[in-house]
Coordinates of C-alpha atoms in Angstrom, one line a residue:
X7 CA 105.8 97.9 81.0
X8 CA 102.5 97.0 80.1
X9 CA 100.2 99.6 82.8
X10 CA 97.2 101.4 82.3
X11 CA 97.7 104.6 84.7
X12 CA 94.3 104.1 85.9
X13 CA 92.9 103.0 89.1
X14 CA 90.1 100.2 90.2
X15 CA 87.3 101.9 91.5
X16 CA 88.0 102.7 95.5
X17 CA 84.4 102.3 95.8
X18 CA 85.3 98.4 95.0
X19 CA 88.6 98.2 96.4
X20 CA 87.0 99.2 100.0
X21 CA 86.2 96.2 101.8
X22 CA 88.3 94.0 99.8
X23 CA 90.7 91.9 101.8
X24 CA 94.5 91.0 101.2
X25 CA 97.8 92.1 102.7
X26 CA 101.5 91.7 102.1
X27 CA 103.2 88.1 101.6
X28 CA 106.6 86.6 101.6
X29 CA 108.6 84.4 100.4
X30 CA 110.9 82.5 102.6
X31 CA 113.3 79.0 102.2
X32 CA 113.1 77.2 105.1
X33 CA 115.7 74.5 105.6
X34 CA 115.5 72.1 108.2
X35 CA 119.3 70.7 109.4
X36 CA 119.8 67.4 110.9
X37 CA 120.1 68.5 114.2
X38 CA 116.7 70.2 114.0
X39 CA 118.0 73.7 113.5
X40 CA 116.7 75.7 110.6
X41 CA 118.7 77.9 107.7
X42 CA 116.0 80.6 106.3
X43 CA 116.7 82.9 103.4
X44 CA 114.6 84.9 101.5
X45 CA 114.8 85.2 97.5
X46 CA 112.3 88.8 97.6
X47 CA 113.9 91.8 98.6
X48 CA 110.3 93.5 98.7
X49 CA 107.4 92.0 99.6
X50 CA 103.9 91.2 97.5
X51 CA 100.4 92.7 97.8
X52 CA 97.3 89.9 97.1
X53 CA 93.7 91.1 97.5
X54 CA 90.2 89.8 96.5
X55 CA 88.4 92.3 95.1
X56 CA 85.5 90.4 95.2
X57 CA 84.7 90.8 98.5
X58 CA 84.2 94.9 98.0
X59 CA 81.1 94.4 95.5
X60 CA 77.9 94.9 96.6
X61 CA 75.4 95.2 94.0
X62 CA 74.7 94.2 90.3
X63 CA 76.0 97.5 89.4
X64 CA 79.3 97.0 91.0
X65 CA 79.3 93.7 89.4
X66 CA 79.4 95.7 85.7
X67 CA 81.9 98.2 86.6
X68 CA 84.1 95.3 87.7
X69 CA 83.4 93.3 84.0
X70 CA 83.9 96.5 82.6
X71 CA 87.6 97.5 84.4
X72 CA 88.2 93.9 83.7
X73 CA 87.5 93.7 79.7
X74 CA 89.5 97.0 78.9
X75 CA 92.4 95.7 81.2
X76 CA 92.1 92.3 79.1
X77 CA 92.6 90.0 81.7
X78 CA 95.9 89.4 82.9
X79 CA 97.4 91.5 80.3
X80 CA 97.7 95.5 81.7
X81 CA 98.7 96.5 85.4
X82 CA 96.3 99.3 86.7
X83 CA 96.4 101.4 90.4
X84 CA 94.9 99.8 93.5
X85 CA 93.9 101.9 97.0
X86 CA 94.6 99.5 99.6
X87 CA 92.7 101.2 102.2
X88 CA 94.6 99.6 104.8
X89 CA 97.8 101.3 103.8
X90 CA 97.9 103.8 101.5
X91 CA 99.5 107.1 102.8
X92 CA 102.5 108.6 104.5
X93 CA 101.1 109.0 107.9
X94 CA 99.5 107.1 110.3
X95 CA 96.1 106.0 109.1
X96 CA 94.5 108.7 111.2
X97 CA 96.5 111.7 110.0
X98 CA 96.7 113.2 106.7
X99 CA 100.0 113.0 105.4
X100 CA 102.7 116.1 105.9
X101 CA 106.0 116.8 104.5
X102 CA 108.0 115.4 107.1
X103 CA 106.6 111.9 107.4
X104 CA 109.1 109.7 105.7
X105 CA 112.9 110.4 105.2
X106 CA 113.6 108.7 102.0
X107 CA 117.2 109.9 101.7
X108 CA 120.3 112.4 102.5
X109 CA 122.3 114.9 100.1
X110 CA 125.1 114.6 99.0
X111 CA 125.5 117.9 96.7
X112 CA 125.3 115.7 93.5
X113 CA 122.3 113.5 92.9
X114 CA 119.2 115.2 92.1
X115 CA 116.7 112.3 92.1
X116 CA 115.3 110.0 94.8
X117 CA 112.8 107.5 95.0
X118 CA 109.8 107.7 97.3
X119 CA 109.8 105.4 100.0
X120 CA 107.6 104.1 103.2
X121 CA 110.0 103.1 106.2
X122 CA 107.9 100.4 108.6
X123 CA 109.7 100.1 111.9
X124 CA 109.3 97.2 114.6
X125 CA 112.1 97.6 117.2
X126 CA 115.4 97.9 115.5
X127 CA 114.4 96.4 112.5
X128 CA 112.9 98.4 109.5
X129 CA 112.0 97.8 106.1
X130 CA 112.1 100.6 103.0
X131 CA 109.3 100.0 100.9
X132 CA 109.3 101.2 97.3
X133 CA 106.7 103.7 96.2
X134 CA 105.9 104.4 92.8
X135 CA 103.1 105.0 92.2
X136 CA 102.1 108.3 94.4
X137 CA 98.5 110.0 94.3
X138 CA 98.7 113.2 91.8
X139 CA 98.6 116.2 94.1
X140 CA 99.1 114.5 97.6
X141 CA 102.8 114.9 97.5
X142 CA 104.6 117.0 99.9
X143 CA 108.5 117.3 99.9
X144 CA 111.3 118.4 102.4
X145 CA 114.5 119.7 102.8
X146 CA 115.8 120.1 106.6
X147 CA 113.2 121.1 108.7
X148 CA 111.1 123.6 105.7
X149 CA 108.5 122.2 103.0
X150 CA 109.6 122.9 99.5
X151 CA 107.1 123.4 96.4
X152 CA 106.8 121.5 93.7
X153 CA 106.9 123.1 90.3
X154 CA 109.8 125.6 91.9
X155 CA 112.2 123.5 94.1
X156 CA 111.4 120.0 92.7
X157 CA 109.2 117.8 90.4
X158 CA 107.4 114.7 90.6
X159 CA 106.8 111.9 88.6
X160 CA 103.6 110.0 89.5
X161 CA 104.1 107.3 86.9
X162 CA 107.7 106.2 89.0
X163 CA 107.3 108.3 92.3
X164 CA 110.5 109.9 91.3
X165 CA 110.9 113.4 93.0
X166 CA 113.7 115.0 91.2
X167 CA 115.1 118.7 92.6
X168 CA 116.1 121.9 90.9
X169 CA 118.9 121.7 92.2
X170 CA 121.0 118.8 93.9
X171 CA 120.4 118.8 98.1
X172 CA 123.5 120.0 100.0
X173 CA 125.6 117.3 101.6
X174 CA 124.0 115.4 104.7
X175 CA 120.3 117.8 104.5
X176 CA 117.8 115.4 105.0
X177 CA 115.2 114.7 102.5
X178 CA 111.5 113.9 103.6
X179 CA 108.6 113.3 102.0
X180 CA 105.0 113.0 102.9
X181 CA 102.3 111.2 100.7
X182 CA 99.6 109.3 99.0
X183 CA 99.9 106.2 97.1
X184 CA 98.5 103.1 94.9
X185 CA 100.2 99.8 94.5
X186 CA 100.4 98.7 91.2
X187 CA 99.1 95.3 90.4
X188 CA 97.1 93.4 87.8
X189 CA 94.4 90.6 87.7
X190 CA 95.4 87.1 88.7
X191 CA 93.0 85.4 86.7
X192 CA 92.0 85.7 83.2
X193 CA 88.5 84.7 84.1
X194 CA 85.6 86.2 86.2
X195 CA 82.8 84.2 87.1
X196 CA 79.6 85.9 88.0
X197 CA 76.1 84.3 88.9
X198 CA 73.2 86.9 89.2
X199 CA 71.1 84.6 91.5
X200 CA 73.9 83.9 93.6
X201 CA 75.0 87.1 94.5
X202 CA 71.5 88.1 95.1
X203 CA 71.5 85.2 98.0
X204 CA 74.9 86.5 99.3
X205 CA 77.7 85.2 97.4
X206 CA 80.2 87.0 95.9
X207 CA 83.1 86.0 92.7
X208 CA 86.7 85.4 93.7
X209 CA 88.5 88.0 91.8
X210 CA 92.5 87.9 93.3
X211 CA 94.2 90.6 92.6
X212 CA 98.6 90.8 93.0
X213 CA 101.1 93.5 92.6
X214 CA 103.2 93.4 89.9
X215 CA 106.7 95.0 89.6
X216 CA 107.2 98.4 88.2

């Protein structure tokens, strides 16, 4: 995969806007009923960084991030500051905040997820790429440490135990994270004059698959 483990300055990314998208097949019958299916199991992230830039230095740093990305070409980590942690967005995140899975006394390894709930319906969200040092793990009702009961891989947001979970224990999992994406645009437009009256570039940003 071609990713730079880096991320866009948060100093940018804050006030950027953008949120999730779908994609959905909508089929209208004969009788004016409607089939809808859905090829994306997951949804998509779009920002515009542009927005988040406020002076001519942000306006280097961006050219800058932009140039050793090359374009188009390498992913890099993105804070979506609406969304970016475990917990709700005014807590700090805690062990038992998300349960990503259950033991069965075998597998070792599980995938960090975020579960968002509306009435009965839900939807697991990947997460792979965590925040070094803001993840918290747990088995049952107690927190585990990592480095002794468990390890994490930031690059995947793998958390992989010492040993397997006993059948049924619940595994949770509280955290940080980034959303992987890459530039959507292999140009940057930038006009000093204009942004000095106001204006600022498009620069769209989308989350690539890791």
């Amino acid at each position: 995969m071609q990713f730079h483990e880096v991320r866009f300055p948060a100093s940018l990314s804050f006030g950027s806007v953008g949120g999730p998208e779908r994609r959905t097949e909508v089929v209208t019958l004969a009788n004016g009923f409607e089939e809808r299916n859905t090829p994306w199991a997951n949804s998509r992230r779009r920002y515009d960084a542009g927005l988040g830039l406020r002076s001519l230095d942000d306006i280097e740093t961006l050219i800058a991030f932009f140039e050793a990305r090359m374009g188009q070409m390498y992913g890099f980590r993105w804070k979506d500051w609406s969304d970016f942690k475990s917990s709700a967005a005014s807590a700090e995140p805690v062990f038992s905040d998300q349960t990503i899975a259950r033991g069965d006394a075998v597998q070792a390894a599980f995938p960090l997820v975020k579960v968002y709930r509306s009435g009965e319906n839900s939807y697991a969200r990947p997460i792979t790429k965590p925040v070094l040092g803001s993840v918290r793990v747990g088995l049952g009702r107690d927190e585990m440490k990592e480095g002794v009961d468990y390890e994490i891989d930031v690059n995947t947001g793998l958390v992989t135990f010492q040993h397997p979970p006993e059948e049924d224990v619940e595994i949770t999992a509280g955290f940080e994270f980034d959303v992987p994406v890459r530039f959507d645009t292999d140009q940057i437009q930038t006009s000093v004059s204009s942004f000095q009256a106001g204006s600022v570039p498009n620069v769209p940003i989308i989350e690539v698959r890791v």
